[in-house]
Amino acid sequence: MTALIDGWRTCQVTGLRVDRSAERLIMFNAVTAVLYLATGGTFALLIALTRWQAVHLIGDPEWFYRIVGAHGAAMLIFWIVFFEVAGLLFGGTVLLNARLLAPRLAWVEYGMMLAGSLGVMITMLSGQATVMFTAYPPLEASPWFFGSLLVFAVGALLAVCHFIANVVGARWRGEVGTLPLFSFALLVAAILAVFTLVSGAAALVPAWLRSLGVIEHVDPAAYRLLFWGFGHGAQQVNLAAMIGIWYALASLTVGARPINEGLSRFAFVLYVLFIQLGSMHHILVDPGLGDWARGMNASYFMYAAVLGSMIHAFTIPASIEVAQREKGLTAGLFGWLRRAPWGAPGFAALVVSFVMFGVLGGISGVIMGGIQINMIAHNTLIVPAHFHMTVVAGTTLAFMGISYYVVPLIFRRDLFLPRVARWQPYVFGLGMLVFGAGMGAAGHLGVPRRHFDITFPGLALAEGALADPLIQTSLMVMAIGALIAITGGAMYVVVAAGTVFLGRRSDVPAVGLVDPIAVAPPAPAAPHDARRFEAPGTVALATVWLALFVYLYAVSWYNLSRVTWIIR
């Protein structure tokens, strides 16, 4: 049995000390996150089968927009944030061998987030807030909707500040020196989250006061500016957390160490300085913004953040290659990759998440971030195709991957249905690949991103405008991909819930390979021969990725050149 001493226990797998008060909060936040994932996934199925025009499952537009709004809230906000708060608790206590400060406050934070999230879902599904995820004024919603969002945002902001205080306290007491890279990534995510949540509150408070009748008017342009500091900024928080998880999974599964940890940390600092400026691409055509603001934010400043992403994109696979080669897997250019632990769900989730985010999500995001391409892409299905590749195929799959280790270790139960877990990342990734390809193709053919019926019945000018058979084929592919991805998501929910409630109790849970180096202090860097590449396979893969990026960028500009209307 695990020895309990003064509210602590020692993990028999990693040797880390676990504060029991933090452990319980991790459990509650993680379970709540998975419940919202299951809810949002169910709505995703209904939406996909409606956007597939041949099926058009939901015939009532009112209910379609209710479900789309609830789907966006459940997946983009509640699943992600509850999971991230669980991660902050883990990274700010367990990884630092530190005690949780003010655990009662943490329960207040959880209670506010739970109450606020339930209020949002109830008002949206009951028809009191059919305003979609963005809730742009002058669209009207119940005061309970805006109030619930504010309660959730304040609870999340307190949780983020609580994590920062815990890290600072641990450093102050001398319990930790240099933060582990994963905890450092979470600290970056927390800093970004403070800006994000404050921006969201600044947008929502006037909208709430208007819904109460306290004020008469909310400026739509000001709201959009502040809202996207929250709406897109939240995805930058996810980005920092996801990349921290990639580093952690690489370490857990193959014993990888960053090839230059200082450079990796610098790349995270670039996010703090520049990544939030990517929010600008949502409002590039809004009045009131000067050309200087558009040009600087959507080009030079944004590309500084892209530089950070490119550092991570090279460092993570390179660290895996170096670790594999150090184990003697040196045959050929890609022998290290062929002999990787593909049967470990954590490694599979890492690779699929990395490829889907970096190839489909990252490239499309950089291309759309520029002013010119944004003009022809933003209100089509290209945009949701992009953020489904980032938030769903990238972030969500990374979160799934790390939970295959954290959930068994925190709940002290064996992983439920490990064979299902082994296949789950591949099924989910395949589904998202097909989904993204179909949705992106439909967007390139001009399908709008939000309209539930693209036949536009009763509108003579638009009737038949989107009757191209290629559009119907693309939407069919999108729906088939959604069915496969939802199957993969259901597999994850079964494994996660089964582990929590049905897994065999064990102080040494069976989680598969955990490389001891993952929880060991960093070793001094070994000397290497500067005349050769340490990771030649990664150099080759990066070159292929760069060629693909250049090709897709060129195709996007070619499509722009074929636009027949004139912008004055």
XYZ file of C-alpha atoms in Angstrom:
568
model
C 0.000 0.000 0.000
C 1.122 3.583 -0.635
C 2.336 5.260 2.525
C 0.402 8.422 3.440
C 2.352 10.951 5.483
C 0.799 14.262 6.523
C -1.444 14.463 3.452
C 1.212 13.225 1.006
C 1.659 9.996 -0.871
C 4.571 8.830 -2.973
C 3.857 7.590 -6.493
C 5.338 4.103 -6.768
C 5.918 4.489 -10.526
C 7.606 7.896 -10.754
C 8.786 8.459 -7.186
C 7.109 11.880 -7.149
C 5.279 13.086 -4.029
C 1.591 13.796 -4.482
C -0.355 16.253 -2.333
C -3.686 14.530 -1.688
C -5.659 17.802 -1.747
C -4.278 18.571 -5.218
C -4.890 14.979 -6.291
C -8.607 15.165 -5.552
C -8.940 18.425 -7.465
C -7.091 16.929 -10.432
C -9.580 14.051 -10.386
C -12.665 16.282 -10.368
C -11.398 18.628 -13.078
C -10.304 15.737 -15.310
C -13.619 13.869 -15.002
C -15.590 17.044 -15.718
C -13.433 17.678 -18.783
C -14.103 14.212 -20.193
C -17.853 14.617 -19.624
C -17.816 17.828 -21.654
C -15.759 16.104 -24.358
C -18.418 13.381 -24.619
C -21.179 16.002 -24.754
C -19.449 18.090 -27.410
C -18.661 14.977 -29.451
C -22.334 13.999 -29.503
C -23.250 17.455 -30.797
C -20.458 17.183 -33.406
C -22.130 14.104 -34.884
C -25.446 15.943 -35.252
C -23.775 18.970 -36.850
C -21.732 16.925 -39.340
C -24.793 14.975 -40.482
C -26.634 18.263 -40.968
C -23.870 19.981 -42.943
C -23.792 16.914 -45.209
C -26.548 18.301 -47.390
C -27.707 14.909 -48.683
C -28.619 13.871 -45.112
C -29.410 17.251 -43.513
C -30.327 15.627 -40.216
C -31.531 18.711 -38.330
C -34.183 20.464 -40.383
C -34.972 23.176 -37.842
C -32.450 26.060 -38.099
C -33.221 27.169 -34.542
C -32.124 23.831 -33.123
C -29.123 23.648 -35.446
C -27.741 26.935 -34.152
C -28.473 25.985 -30.540
C -26.450 22.811 -30.972
C -23.625 24.540 -32.842
C -23.321 27.092 -30.037
C -23.375 24.433 -27.315
C -20.869 22.326 -29.276
C -18.470 25.274 -29.516
C -18.778 26.068 -25.815
C -18.382 22.448 -24.715
C -15.363 21.711 -26.892
C -13.523 25.026 -27.321
C -13.991 26.191 -23.730
C -15.151 23.650 -21.167
C -13.416 20.399 -22.212
C -10.171 22.260 -22.837
C -10.149 24.537 -19.776
C -11.177 21.918 -17.210
C -8.443 19.629 -18.560
C -5.915 22.459 -18.509
C -6.767 23.329 -14.914
C -6.168 19.672 -14.031
C -2.832 20.026 -15.834
C -1.978 23.216 -13.930
C -2.673 21.458 -10.637
C -0.486 18.534 -11.709
C 2.345 20.681 -13.068
C 2.271 23.124 -10.144
C 2.288 20.526 -7.364
C 3.145 16.941 -8.342
C 5.940 17.734 -10.805
C 7.423 20.217 -8.326
C 6.971 17.965 -5.270
C 5.118 20.939 -3.792
C 2.012 21.304 -1.658
C -1.089 23.036 -3.029
C -1.585 26.456 -1.476
C -5.105 27.264 -0.253
C -6.906 24.088 -1.410
C -10.266 25.505 -0.300
C -9.825 28.338 -2.777
C -9.166 25.761 -5.494
C -12.516 24.123 -4.698
C -14.209 27.539 -4.998
C -12.568 27.941 -8.406
C -13.812 24.528 -9.518
C -17.321 25.293 -8.233
C -17.450 28.596 -10.143
C -16.265 26.947 -13.345
C -18.766 24.097 -13.014
C -21.711 26.378 -12.215
C -20.794 28.817 -14.975
C -20.348 26.102 -17.595
C -23.673 24.467 -16.738
C -25.396 27.856 -16.926
C -23.991 28.463 -20.404
C -25.033 25.047 -21.687
C -28.553 25.312 -20.247
C -29.215 28.781 -21.682
C -27.878 27.803 -25.096
C -29.821 24.559 -25.395
C -33.023 26.078 -24.015
C -33.063 28.773 -26.707
C -32.242 31.658 -24.377
C -28.874 32.265 -26.056
C -28.990 31.268 -29.725
C -26.057 33.530 -30.487
C -23.372 30.971 -31.419
C -19.942 30.846 -29.778
C -19.126 34.459 -30.646
C -22.369 36.106 -29.388
C -21.752 39.262 -31.436
C -23.920 42.250 -30.553
C -26.528 43.312 -31.459
C -27.544 39.637 -31.110
C -29.423 39.276 -27.835
C -29.150 36.606 -25.169
C -30.383 36.041 -21.644
C -28.454 37.802 -18.860
C -27.954 34.310 -17.412
C -25.859 33.396 -20.447
C -23.435 36.295 -20.122
C -23.451 36.049 -16.345
C -22.657 32.335 -16.475
C -19.782 32.924 -18.894
C -18.394 35.575 -16.576
C -18.630 33.274 -13.551
C -16.774 30.579 -15.469
C -14.132 33.046 -16.698
C -13.510 34.436 -13.203
C -13.218 30.909 -11.782
C -10.725 29.985 -14.503
C -8.758 33.214 -13.951
C -8.523 32.463 -10.232
C -7.312 28.932 -11.032
C -4.610 30.335 -13.326
C -3.471 32.864 -10.715
C -3.536 30.080 -8.119
C -1.132 28.047 -10.258
C 1.206 31.013 -10.673
C 1.131 31.614 -6.903
C 1.890 27.945 -6.295
C 4.919 28.039 -8.607
C 6.198 31.284 -7.086
C 5.654 29.871 -3.580
C 7.574 26.700 -4.389
C 10.468 28.764 -5.747
C 10.340 31.107 -2.722
C 10.499 28.190 -0.295
C 13.399 26.659 -2.207
C 11.421 23.513 -3.080
C 12.277 23.830 -6.774
C 15.066 25.414 -8.759
C 14.723 25.612 -12.516
C 11.201 24.652 -13.519
C 10.861 21.412 -15.497
C 10.169 22.233 -19.145
C 6.587 20.937 -18.889
C 5.886 23.181 -15.882
C 7.585 26.073 -17.703
C 5.263 25.516 -20.670
C 2.287 25.545 -18.305
C 3.553 28.799 -16.793
C 3.653 30.321 -20.287
C 0.123 29.028 -20.906
C -0.966 30.583 -17.595
C 0.517 33.980 -18.513
C -1.294 33.868 -21.859
C -4.475 32.796 -20.056
C -4.424 35.862 -17.811
C -4.487 38.142 -20.871
C -7.069 35.930 -22.565
C -9.507 35.802 -19.655
C -9.200 39.504 -18.849
C -9.889 40.326 -22.512
C -12.916 38.024 -22.451
C -14.272 39.647 -19.297
C -13.804 43.105 -20.847
C -15.955 41.997 -23.788
C -18.598 40.163 -21.792
C -19.248 42.661 -18.988
C -20.763 45.345 -21.282
C -22.753 42.676 -23.141
C -24.088 41.400 -19.799
C -24.992 44.915 -18.647
C -26.805 45.511 -21.938
C -28.770 42.275 -21.499
C -29.803 43.503 -18.036
C -30.906 46.858 -19.450
C -28.295 48.799 -17.461
C -26.740 50.210 -20.634
C -28.380 50.636 -24.026
C -25.574 50.026 -26.484
C -22.419 47.940 -26.957
C -20.110 48.938 -29.767
C -19.864 45.875 -32.069
C -16.329 46.703 -33.239
C -15.019 47.115 -29.688
C -16.734 43.881 -28.678
C -15.182 41.956 -31.586
C -11.729 43.286 -30.790
C -11.956 42.297 -27.129
C -13.799 39.037 -27.787
C -11.138 37.721 -30.141
C -8.505 38.497 -27.564
C -10.381 35.787 -25.674
C -11.774 33.584 -28.461
C -8.531 33.175 -30.373
C -6.279 33.823 -27.383
C -7.728 30.749 -25.696
C -6.347 28.662 -28.549
C -2.881 30.126 -27.954
C -3.146 28.952 -24.349
C -3.972 25.518 -25.747
C -0.967 25.742 -28.063
C 1.492 26.344 -25.228
C -0.029 23.568 -23.104
C -0.099 21.157 -26.056
C 3.558 21.714 -26.920
C 4.495 21.197 -23.276
C 2.642 17.879 -23.458
C 4.517 16.944 -26.640
C 7.811 17.398 -24.808
C 6.456 15.387 -21.861
C 5.213 12.529 -24.061
C 8.502 12.388 -25.953
C 10.284 12.065 -22.620
C 7.840 9.517 -21.185
C 7.805 7.215 -24.192
C 11.365 7.238 -25.569
C 13.363 9.145 -22.952
C 13.869 12.166 -25.196
C 15.507 15.328 -23.925
C 15.280 18.647 -25.828
C 18.372 18.982 -27.986
C 18.710 22.542 -26.682
C 16.423 23.218 -23.726
C 17.411 26.888 -23.569
C 16.273 27.368 -27.157
C 12.992 25.569 -26.407
C 12.362 27.904 -23.488
C 13.180 30.912 -25.685
C 10.585 29.680 -28.192
C 7.983 29.690 -25.410
C 9.014 33.260 -24.507
C 8.330 34.262 -28.124
C 4.768 33.059 -27.543
C 4.391 35.334 -24.530
C 5.562 38.307 -26.584
C 3.861 37.713 -29.936
C 1.425 34.787 -30.185
C -1.679 36.697 -29.091
C -1.340 38.962 -32.115
C -2.627 36.101 -34.244
C -6.100 37.026 -32.983
C -6.023 39.911 -35.444
C -6.871 37.677 -38.400
C -10.503 37.500 -37.250
C -10.985 41.253 -37.642
C -8.760 42.174 -40.574
C -11.712 43.589 -42.548
C -13.285 45.426 -39.596
C -13.527 49.242 -39.836
C -11.551 51.281 -37.360
C -8.264 49.416 -37.720
C -5.411 51.263 -39.362
C -3.270 49.788 -42.112
C -0.252 49.820 -39.793
C -2.074 47.710 -37.197
C -3.269 45.238 -39.792
C 0.101 44.942 -41.506
C 2.301 44.694 -38.420
C 0.094 42.310 -36.464
C -0.743 40.041 -39.381
C 2.807 39.828 -40.714
C 5.947 40.842 -38.854
C 4.766 40.317 -35.270
C 2.858 37.156 -36.096
C 5.876 35.643 -37.835
C 7.934 36.095 -34.658
C 5.498 33.701 -32.986
C 5.719 31.395 -36.013
C 9.488 31.287 -35.427
C 8.796 29.901 -31.945
C 6.573 27.212 -33.407
C 9.205 26.263 -35.965
C 11.786 25.843 -33.196
C 9.464 23.411 -31.405
C 8.585 21.701 -34.694
C 12.236 20.839 -35.261
C 13.313 20.246 -31.654
C 10.686 17.680 -30.666
C 11.205 15.142 -33.480
C 14.964 15.783 -33.329
C 15.017 14.971 -29.610
C 13.144 11.733 -30.315
C 15.597 10.826 -33.074
C 18.636 11.542 -30.873
C 17.189 9.463 -28.020
C 16.451 6.560 -30.374
C 19.912 6.692 -31.966
C 21.521 6.696 -28.530
C 19.750 3.369 -27.946
C 21.526 1.933 -30.990
C 18.710 2.409 -33.521
C 21.005 3.913 -36.148
C 20.145 1.917 -39.281
C 19.500 4.219 -42.224
C 17.896 7.636 -42.231
C 14.640 6.566 -40.576
C 15.481 3.378 -38.670
C 14.931 5.255 -35.417
C 11.394 6.091 -36.556
C 10.493 2.597 -37.756
C 11.586 1.133 -34.397
C 9.701 3.684 -32.309
C 7.063 2.419 -29.799
C 4.103 2.779 -32.142
C 1.992 0.498 -29.958
C 2.179 2.870 -26.983
C -0.912 5.118 -27.020
C 1.077 8.047 -25.634
C 3.609 7.903 -28.455
C 0.910 7.359 -31.094
C -1.030 10.366 -29.775
C 2.147 12.471 -29.799
C 3.028 11.695 -33.422
C -0.509 11.941 -34.835
C -1.180 15.158 -32.917
C 2.157 16.618 -34.030
C 1.657 15.788 -37.696
C -1.986 16.861 -37.867
C -1.355 20.137 -36.074
C 1.903 20.952 -37.821
C 0.992 19.982 -41.376
C -2.729 20.705 -41.721
C -3.323 23.120 -38.855
C -0.092 25.068 -38.669
C 0.417 25.660 -42.374
C -3.205 26.687 -42.945
C -3.073 29.015 -39.943
C 0.023 30.850 -41.138
C -1.387 31.172 -44.660
C -4.740 32.511 -43.445
C -3.036 34.866 -40.998
C -1.945 37.119 -43.868
C -4.301 39.858 -44.987
C -4.690 38.927 -48.653
C -5.497 35.209 -48.340
C -7.671 35.900 -45.316
C -9.983 37.960 -47.521
C -11.040 34.934 -49.588
C -10.931 32.276 -46.857
C -12.251 33.646 -43.609
C -16.004 33.141 -43.936
C -15.782 29.749 -45.617
C -15.399 26.248 -44.192
C -11.629 26.689 -44.526
C -11.574 28.391 -41.113
C -13.340 25.628 -39.129
C -11.247 23.089 -41.056
C -8.164 24.911 -39.758
C -9.200 25.093 -36.126
C -10.472 21.512 -36.097
C -6.973 20.484 -37.198
C -5.433 22.553 -34.405
C -7.816 22.328 -31.435
C -9.225 18.865 -32.172
C -6.645 16.908 -34.133
C -3.766 18.635 -32.318
C -4.661 19.814 -28.827
C -7.393 17.307 -28.004
C -5.343 14.323 -29.149
C -2.315 15.533 -27.167
C -4.507 15.847 -24.067
C -5.809 12.330 -24.686
C -2.240 11.041 -24.981
C -0.975 12.478 -21.687
C -4.096 11.299 -19.859
C -3.178 7.671 -20.668
C -0.407 8.193 -18.107
C -1.765 10.798 -15.694
C -5.222 9.235 -15.158
C -3.922 5.772 -14.110
C -1.209 7.334 -11.916
C -3.539 9.806 -10.181
C -6.489 7.421 -9.768
C -4.122 4.486 -9.075
C -5.924 2.127 -11.405
C -4.741 0.025 -14.340
C -5.537 1.392 -17.782
C -8.897 0.024 -18.873
C -8.985 -1.824 -22.232
C -5.328 -1.123 -23.149
C -5.792 -2.611 -26.637
C -8.537 -0.097 -27.353
C -6.242 2.651 -26.058
C -3.504 1.437 -28.405
C -5.704 1.934 -31.477
C -7.627 5.000 -30.333
C -5.151 7.717 -31.469
C -4.984 6.204 -34.952
C -8.765 5.935 -35.355
C -9.283 9.463 -34.067
C -6.445 10.837 -36.201
C -7.690 9.103 -39.360
C -11.162 10.501 -38.806
C -9.864 14.035 -38.319
C -7.651 13.755 -41.412
C -10.637 12.747 -43.574
C -12.868 15.318 -41.875
C -10.369 18.149 -42.370
C -9.733 17.231 -45.994
C -13.460 17.205 -46.809
C -14.255 20.388 -44.904
C -11.235 22.226 -46.304
C -12.100 21.195 -49.872
C -15.683 22.402 -49.390
C -14.340 25.705 -48.068
C -12.098 26.156 -51.092
C -15.195 25.624 -53.248
C -16.927 28.476 -51.441
C -19.157 26.744 -48.851
C -19.926 29.247 -46.048
C -18.862 28.328 -42.552
C -22.097 28.845 -40.592
C -25.174 28.459 -42.799
C -27.031 25.248 -42.030
C -28.643 24.838 -45.485
C -26.474 25.751 -48.466
C -29.332 25.230 -50.941
C -30.748 28.554 -49.647
C -34.412 27.590 -50.154
C -36.639 30.491 -51.069
C -33.722 32.774 -51.944
C -33.840 33.069 -55.724
C -30.511 34.866 -56.167
C -28.567 32.169 -54.268
C -30.483 29.097 -55.378
C -28.141 26.637 -57.085
C -25.041 28.733 -56.328
C -23.437 25.837 -54.459
C -24.811 22.933 -56.507
C -21.372 21.770 -57.705
C -21.199 17.935 -57.328
C -17.673 18.362 -55.926
C -19.184 20.290 -53.021
C -21.558 17.443 -52.206
C -18.694 14.963 -52.397
C -16.549 17.124 -50.117
C -19.322 17.429 -47.532
C -19.881 13.670 -47.678
C -16.170 13.089 -47.030
C -16.344 15.558 -44.138
C -19.279 13.685 -42.572
C -17.622 10.287 -42.998
C -14.492 11.651 -41.343
C -16.609 12.989 -38.484
C -18.154 9.542 -37.958
C -14.698 7.938 -37.781
C -13.335 10.655 -35.470
C -16.341 10.445 -33.153
C -15.787 6.686 -32.971
C -12.192 7.397 -31.923
C -13.417 9.938 -29.389
C -15.889 7.425 -27.970
C -13.044 4.914 -27.641
C -11.133 7.447 -25.545
C -14.126 8.234 -23.320
C -14.682 4.494 -22.707
C -11.018 3.962 -21.798
C -10.820 7.074 -19.585
C -14.134 6.462 -17.793
C -13.429 2.751 -17.538
C -10.039 3.436 -15.964
C -11.590 5.764 -13.374
C -14.496 3.515 -12.411
C -13.595 -0.042 -13.476
C -9.790 -0.201 -13.656
C -8.081 -2.602 -11.253
C -6.801 -0.733 -8.198
C -3.032 -0.711 -8.013
C -0.318 1.416 -6.455
C 1.776 0.495 -9.501
C -0.763 0.887 -12.325
C 0.003 -0.716 -15.664
C 0.462 2.257 -17.985
C 2.965 0.732 -20.390
C 6.433 2.120 -20.976
C 7.530 5.035 -18.796
C 11.167 5.860 -19.432
C 12.929 6.640 -16.123
C 14.644 9.654 -17.686
C 11.263 11.393 -17.821
C 11.303 12.116 -14.080
C 15.081 12.319 -13.600
C 16.933 15.643 -13.293
C 18.549 16.868 -16.523
C 21.968 15.391 -17.235
C 24.869 17.535 -18.510
C 24.872 17.813 -22.276
C 27.176 15.251 -23.881
C 29.795 16.500 -26.354
C 29.006 15.805 -29.988
C 30.743 15.985 -33.316
C 29.902 19.405 -34.761
C 30.768 18.168 -38.251
C 27.640 16.029 -38.576
C 23.909 16.350 -37.973
C 22.739 14.694 -34.783
C 19.273 14.201 -36.304
C 19.605 13.758 -40.082
C 16.172 12.121 -40.368
C 14.524 15.139 -38.795
C 16.383 17.453 -41.174
C 14.976 15.450 -44.099
C 11.430 15.550 -42.683
C 11.683 19.285 -42.016
C 12.787 19.857 -45.613
C 9.740 17.972 -46.922
C 7.492 20.005 -44.609
C 9.031 23.260 -45.859
C 8.472 22.244 -49.488
C 4.817 21.456 -48.709
C 4.430 24.821 -46.986
C 5.826 26.679 -49.998
C 3.576 24.722 -52.372
C 0.384 25.393 -50.393
C 1.291 29.048 -50.007
C 1.749 29.307 -53.776
C -1.601 27.582 -54.418
C -3.342 30.015 -52.063
C -1.900 33.026 -53.885
C -2.871 31.487 -57.216
C -6.454 31.149 -55.997
C -6.355 34.780 -54.862
C -5.194 35.855 -58.324
C -8.314 34.316 -59.862
C -10.713 36.444 -57.804
C -12.675 38.645 -60.215
C -13.917 41.343 -57.842
C -11.913 44.458 -57.033
C -11.146 45.684 -53.519
C -11.066 49.490 -53.345
